[in-house]
Amino acid sequence: MVAPKWRLRFTTAMLLLLALAIVMPGLVGMGVLGIRLRSTVMERAEDKYHSLLETAAVRIDSFFEEPVSVMGLIIALSNKAQDPQRFVRTQLSEAAQRIGFDRVGVIDGTGRIIHLWPQGDAFEGFNLDGRDYAGRLSSKESYFWSDSYIDPVTGSAMVDLVMKEGSEYVFGSASIARLQGVFDAVAVPPGCLLGIVDGNGNYIIHSAPQKALLREKDPIHMRLAVGQDMEAPYVIDGERYVGFGPNWKACLGMWPCTTRLRKP
Amino acid sequence: MKGSSVLLIGLAALMLAGCQPKEPIRIGFAGGITGANASVALSGRDAVLLAVEEVNRAGGIKGRPVELVIKDDQESPAVAAEVERAFLKEGVPAVIGHYVSGVAFSALEAIEGENLLMLSPTISTAQLSGLDDQFIRVIPTNEDQGRILGQYARKTAGNATACVIYSVGNEVFVDGVKSAFRQHFESLGGQVLLEEAVPPKLPEAMAAALERGALAGVDAYLLVMNANDVVIFSQLRAKTGYAADVYSATWGMTSDVLFQGGSTVEGIVFPAPFDSSSRKPEYQVFSEKYQKFCGNSPDFSAVYSYEAARVLFGAIEKAPEYTAEAVKRSLLNGGPYQGLQSELTFTDAGDIRRPLFLVKVNKGSFETIGAGE
């Protein structure tokens, strides 16, 4: 006996529905699980990268601590300088060479340079009151790193480390190109970018050196400046990154520090 | 059934196409962002970045985002030509830049007859005036700077003799300023006793030129050089104590002059292409944003670069297609444009007429002391 066609079709349709009813929840469950799993994997990867970057940041901190200690010593010695020429010849030159600065000097309360290494430098006798070291150094801080600037004599981009002693200031000037040397000592996690920006949003150092040497503006700083949230995807040289910004303790103690994390 | 499938597939394809990110409008930026005079191009670059950020936040141009392609010309004529060729290769039809007159001719030669329009915020050489070419600018000519300084030095400040110290390497700009200064200063009874050429970043040569002026007994110096050299001059003058009035071309008027020069640049008079004390709302809003963005007040390069970017965006929006010629026609026919302080009207040749102001450094700031005649 042959079943009528409609019955066959009905049975097939019912079987299909039954199969779907069984399989669908499984498929949906697997989909949800997949999304959660992916999200967890990404979070873990981000945590891992974040932690690696923080380790790198601590090392960068140490790199920048040495100049601060050496300059502190100069301050202590400058008080005892009986012979300014000898002071310049010995202490300042030794300190500059040790910390790899291009220029180290002492300025008086009016901004005028009173001791300078290297001797014969065009800056001798210049007045740096326009840099407003006094205004920048609050009573709570013992030192600060300046924003980057173009040196009028060499034309290089530089930053200053400034410390105060009494009514005088000791400053050390380092070129941005020289500061890039930090990355000889600090390993940047693969696929990540690491940089420090100054108060104007220009890179002082960057793991992609050209970005610092061309004084590129940091996109996180730019977003913050126009009142946007820093947490956003960034496309840099064709790659997508997630930004971490000022909430991360800055390497240099007083400026926002920028790291970027590439999504896996 | 067949028909509805086709319709569904078509709709899906349309929806997918709608999800595709729109192709950005690529605009070039060219300037000397490294080297001794980088501050002019750097503040220009930052102002253009700010304008790009704003236009993108507002939905872009014709619904497409704007992407800025930045290149460093190192203020070298040869590199500037290379930069232009690179823009041509990358299919970028409009460039904001360059920033010094000395590179203008080689850059323009590289793009002659090609699909590329150059809109400069700061190139002011009069040698490019009145030409129907691929060059448009938002700054008045350098001769205007020399003219108002010459008139001010003689008529207002009462200077009788002057020494002009100028930088070697940017002659197309320098020559226009110093000859206009001489012409107007001397036509009013003054006398330019010396003209001293100084290589950039050379304090010894600057000291010698300063001393020759002092020995000649001049009562005014005109500086035609970048901000760093103005700083070197001022620091040396403060050390030696030579008393004389000092004037400088706009080229030297950047925030670096105040930062590096401090009290030594007090009293220097500049011809400013904008009024830094303007209360115009558009300028106030820009100034505040720029300050937040870059940490310092906008200088002439920032103001003009921002205006150049806004004019260019408006012209691209109205142009039927994004080609150099279409944008140029749209720009020249579409004015006047609302600038930050005044309306901007271009001549048929892409030059501009706008007021110049006189600005003096007073207590660490640029203070407007009057408008040029």
XYZ file of C-alpha atoms in Angstrom, chain A:
264
model
C 0.000 0.000 0.000
C 1.443 3.304 -1.010
C 1.032 6.193 1.372
C -0.572 9.204 -0.107
C 1.868 11.915 -1.241
C 0.567 14.475 1.206
C 1.194 12.106 4.108
C 4.811 11.584 3.049
C 5.340 15.303 2.769
C 3.714 15.849 6.140
C 5.912 13.240 7.803
C 9.067 14.708 6.246
C 8.147 18.215 7.352
C 7.429 17.021 10.884
C 10.744 15.190 11.040
C 12.561 18.289 9.838
C 10.833 20.431 12.441
C 11.694 17.908 15.134
C 15.315 17.902 14.029
C 15.408 21.678 14.059
C 13.808 21.794 17.496
C 16.558 19.519 18.768
C 19.475 21.157 16.960
C 18.569 24.841 17.181
C 19.049 25.349 20.940
C 22.384 23.617 20.601
C 23.419 25.878 17.737
C 22.302 28.995 19.587
C 24.079 27.823 22.732
C 27.259 27.151 20.813
C 27.052 30.576 19.202
C 26.661 32.315 22.545
C 29.454 30.212 23.998
C 31.663 31.085 21.016
C 31.073 34.801 21.461
C 31.765 34.577 25.183
C 34.840 32.490 24.584
C 36.162 34.958 22.015
C 35.472 37.824 24.373
C 37.272 36.036 27.211
C 40.222 35.204 24.974
C 40.433 38.819 23.877
C 40.177 40.084 27.431
C 42.926 37.727 28.515
C 45.073 38.783 25.583
C 44.460 42.424 26.441
C 45.295 41.785 30.087
C 48.468 40.030 29.033
C 49.504 42.860 26.721
C 48.562 45.435 29.315
C 50.664 43.718 31.928
C 53.618 43.392 29.519
C 53.356 47.080 28.692
C 53.225 48.004 32.351
C 56.405 46.029 32.947
C 58.034 47.916 30.077
C 56.797 51.163 31.613
C 58.422 50.364 34.947
C 61.711 49.800 33.108
C 61.314 53.110 31.314
C 60.718 54.736 34.689
C 64.025 53.363 35.929
C 65.781 54.606 32.795
C 64.600 58.130 33.540
C 65.372 57.926 37.233
C 69.128 57.964 36.746
C 69.327 61.502 35.340
C 67.197 62.687 38.247
C 69.609 61.166 40.791
C 72.679 62.518 39.026
C 71.186 65.999 38.764
C 70.338 65.813 42.452
C 74.009 65.223 43.134
C 74.988 68.225 41.023
C 72.651 70.374 43.065
C 74.287 69.170 46.249
C 77.738 69.915 44.808
C 76.812 73.258 43.250
C 76.340 74.715 46.726
C 79.964 73.990 47.498
C 81.389 75.269 44.220
C 84.179 77.662 45.170
C 85.700 77.637 41.704
C 83.009 77.923 39.004
C 85.384 76.995 36.180
C 86.432 73.845 37.948
C 82.803 73.067 38.771
C 81.862 73.274 35.106
C 84.913 71.310 34.011
C 84.409 68.474 36.428
C 80.957 68.042 37.894
C 78.814 69.296 35.051
C 80.778 67.552 32.322
C 80.929 64.307 34.244
C 77.224 64.413 34.972
C 76.308 65.270 31.394
C 78.396 62.423 30.054
C 77.040 59.972 32.590
C 73.410 60.687 31.828
C 73.977 61.353 28.152
C 72.702 64.928 28.103
C 73.733 67.404 25.431
C 73.891 70.377 27.745
C 73.873 70.820 31.534
C 73.796 74.138 33.310
C 72.881 76.195 36.334
C 70.696 79.281 36.060
C 70.044 81.983 38.596
C 66.682 83.229 39.827
C 66.395 85.715 36.947
C 66.774 82.975 34.338
C 70.358 83.775 33.343
C 72.738 80.868 32.771
C 75.603 81.135 35.255
C 77.381 77.809 34.695
C 77.224 75.735 31.535
C 78.632 72.586 30.060
C 79.909 72.238 27.364
C 82.120 75.280 27.756
C 82.028 77.634 24.801
C 78.450 76.566 23.994
C 76.460 79.296 22.229
C 74.009 79.264 25.133
C 76.564 80.800 27.518
C 75.049 83.909 29.074
C 71.611 83.288 27.557
C 68.550 84.140 29.574
C 66.054 81.304 29.848
C 63.334 83.191 31.735
C 60.930 82.562 28.827
C 60.940 78.875 29.758
C 59.468 79.832 33.123
C 61.160 77.098 35.155
C 60.074 78.830 38.357
C 56.423 78.834 37.355
C 56.526 75.215 36.216
C 58.150 73.818 39.347
C 55.578 73.780 42.117
C 56.588 73.692 45.744
C 55.538 70.040 46.006
C 57.806 68.800 43.230
C 61.553 68.529 43.294
C 61.953 68.230 39.507
C 60.106 68.254 36.223
C 60.640 67.271 32.618
C 59.760 70.027 30.195
C 57.642 69.743 27.081
C 59.700 69.217 23.945
C 61.005 72.239 22.084
C 63.253 73.098 19.161
C 66.731 74.148 20.250
C 67.439 77.507 18.583
C 71.127 76.730 18.074
C 71.132 73.087 16.964
C 67.609 72.900 15.540
C 67.093 69.557 17.340
C 63.974 68.653 19.317
C 64.932 68.599 23.002
C 63.501 68.202 26.492
C 64.868 69.614 29.740
C 65.090 68.016 33.151
C 64.900 70.797 35.719
C 65.571 70.749 39.475
C 65.581 73.559 41.977
C 68.006 74.408 44.740
C 67.450 77.620 46.685
C 66.981 80.381 44.175
C 68.892 78.539 41.458
C 67.960 75.832 38.979
C 69.973 73.044 37.444
C 68.858 71.943 34.011
C 69.924 69.203 31.676
C 68.917 69.194 28.031
C 68.639 65.972 26.058
C 67.724 65.566 22.424
C 64.729 63.423 21.622
C 66.940 61.380 19.312
C 69.178 60.564 22.283
C 66.246 59.660 24.550
C 65.149 57.076 22.011
C 68.057 55.080 23.453
C 65.644 53.954 26.173
C 64.417 51.289 23.776
C 67.877 49.701 23.704
C 67.250 48.815 27.327
C 63.509 48.222 27.292
C 61.828 45.526 25.256
C 58.479 46.525 23.833
C 56.052 43.590 23.647
C 55.680 42.370 20.063
C 52.865 44.050 18.184
C 52.554 46.848 20.717
C 53.462 50.498 20.512
C 54.800 52.370 23.485
C 55.409 56.052 23.826
C 55.466 59.018 26.121
C 53.834 62.275 25.150
C 54.571 65.701 26.531
C 51.954 68.157 27.742
C 51.343 69.305 24.179
C 50.645 65.814 22.882
C 53.953 65.439 21.010
C 55.907 62.242 21.409
C 59.068 62.464 23.467
C 59.913 58.831 22.893
C 58.183 56.212 20.796
C 58.896 52.595 20.021
C 58.480 53.545 16.346
C 61.287 56.138 16.464
C 60.123 58.245 13.508
C 56.982 59.175 15.416
C 59.082 60.865 18.093
C 61.609 62.341 15.686
C 58.841 63.895 13.581
C 57.136 65.067 16.787
C 53.892 63.443 15.775
C 50.801 64.242 17.752
C 49.405 61.404 19.795
C 45.851 60.473 18.754
C 44.776 59.711 22.329
C 45.895 63.170 23.416
C 44.033 64.641 20.455
C 40.806 62.868 21.379
C 41.076 63.989 24.976
C 41.803 67.561 23.933
C 38.564 67.795 21.990
C 36.622 66.260 24.861
C 36.254 62.713 23.581
C 36.774 59.437 25.407
C 40.271 58.057 24.870
C 39.112 54.444 24.736
C 38.505 53.926 21.058
C 39.966 51.931 18.241
C 42.830 53.738 16.541
C 44.136 53.030 13.091
C 47.844 53.726 13.006
C 49.808 52.968 9.862
C 46.991 50.702 8.762
C 46.884 48.684 12.005
C 44.136 48.823 14.632
C 45.065 49.557 18.198
C 43.271 50.074 21.454
C 44.545 52.978 23.445
C 45.480 53.255 27.079
C 46.247 56.688 28.219
C 46.534 58.993 31.172
C 45.108 56.578 33.739
C 48.268 54.575 33.436
C 51.005 55.917 35.701
C 53.250 58.002 33.503
C 56.875 57.009 33.163
C 58.055 60.525 33.729
C 55.892 61.062 36.774
C 54.022 64.080 35.581
C 52.777 63.668 32.047
C 50.181 61.451 30.507
C 51.815 58.380 29.163
C 50.448 56.540 26.188
C 50.488 52.881 25.354
C 48.574 51.177 22.641
C 47.437 47.645 22.500
C 46.824 45.904 19.241
C 43.826 43.625 19.245
C 44.755 40.034 18.503
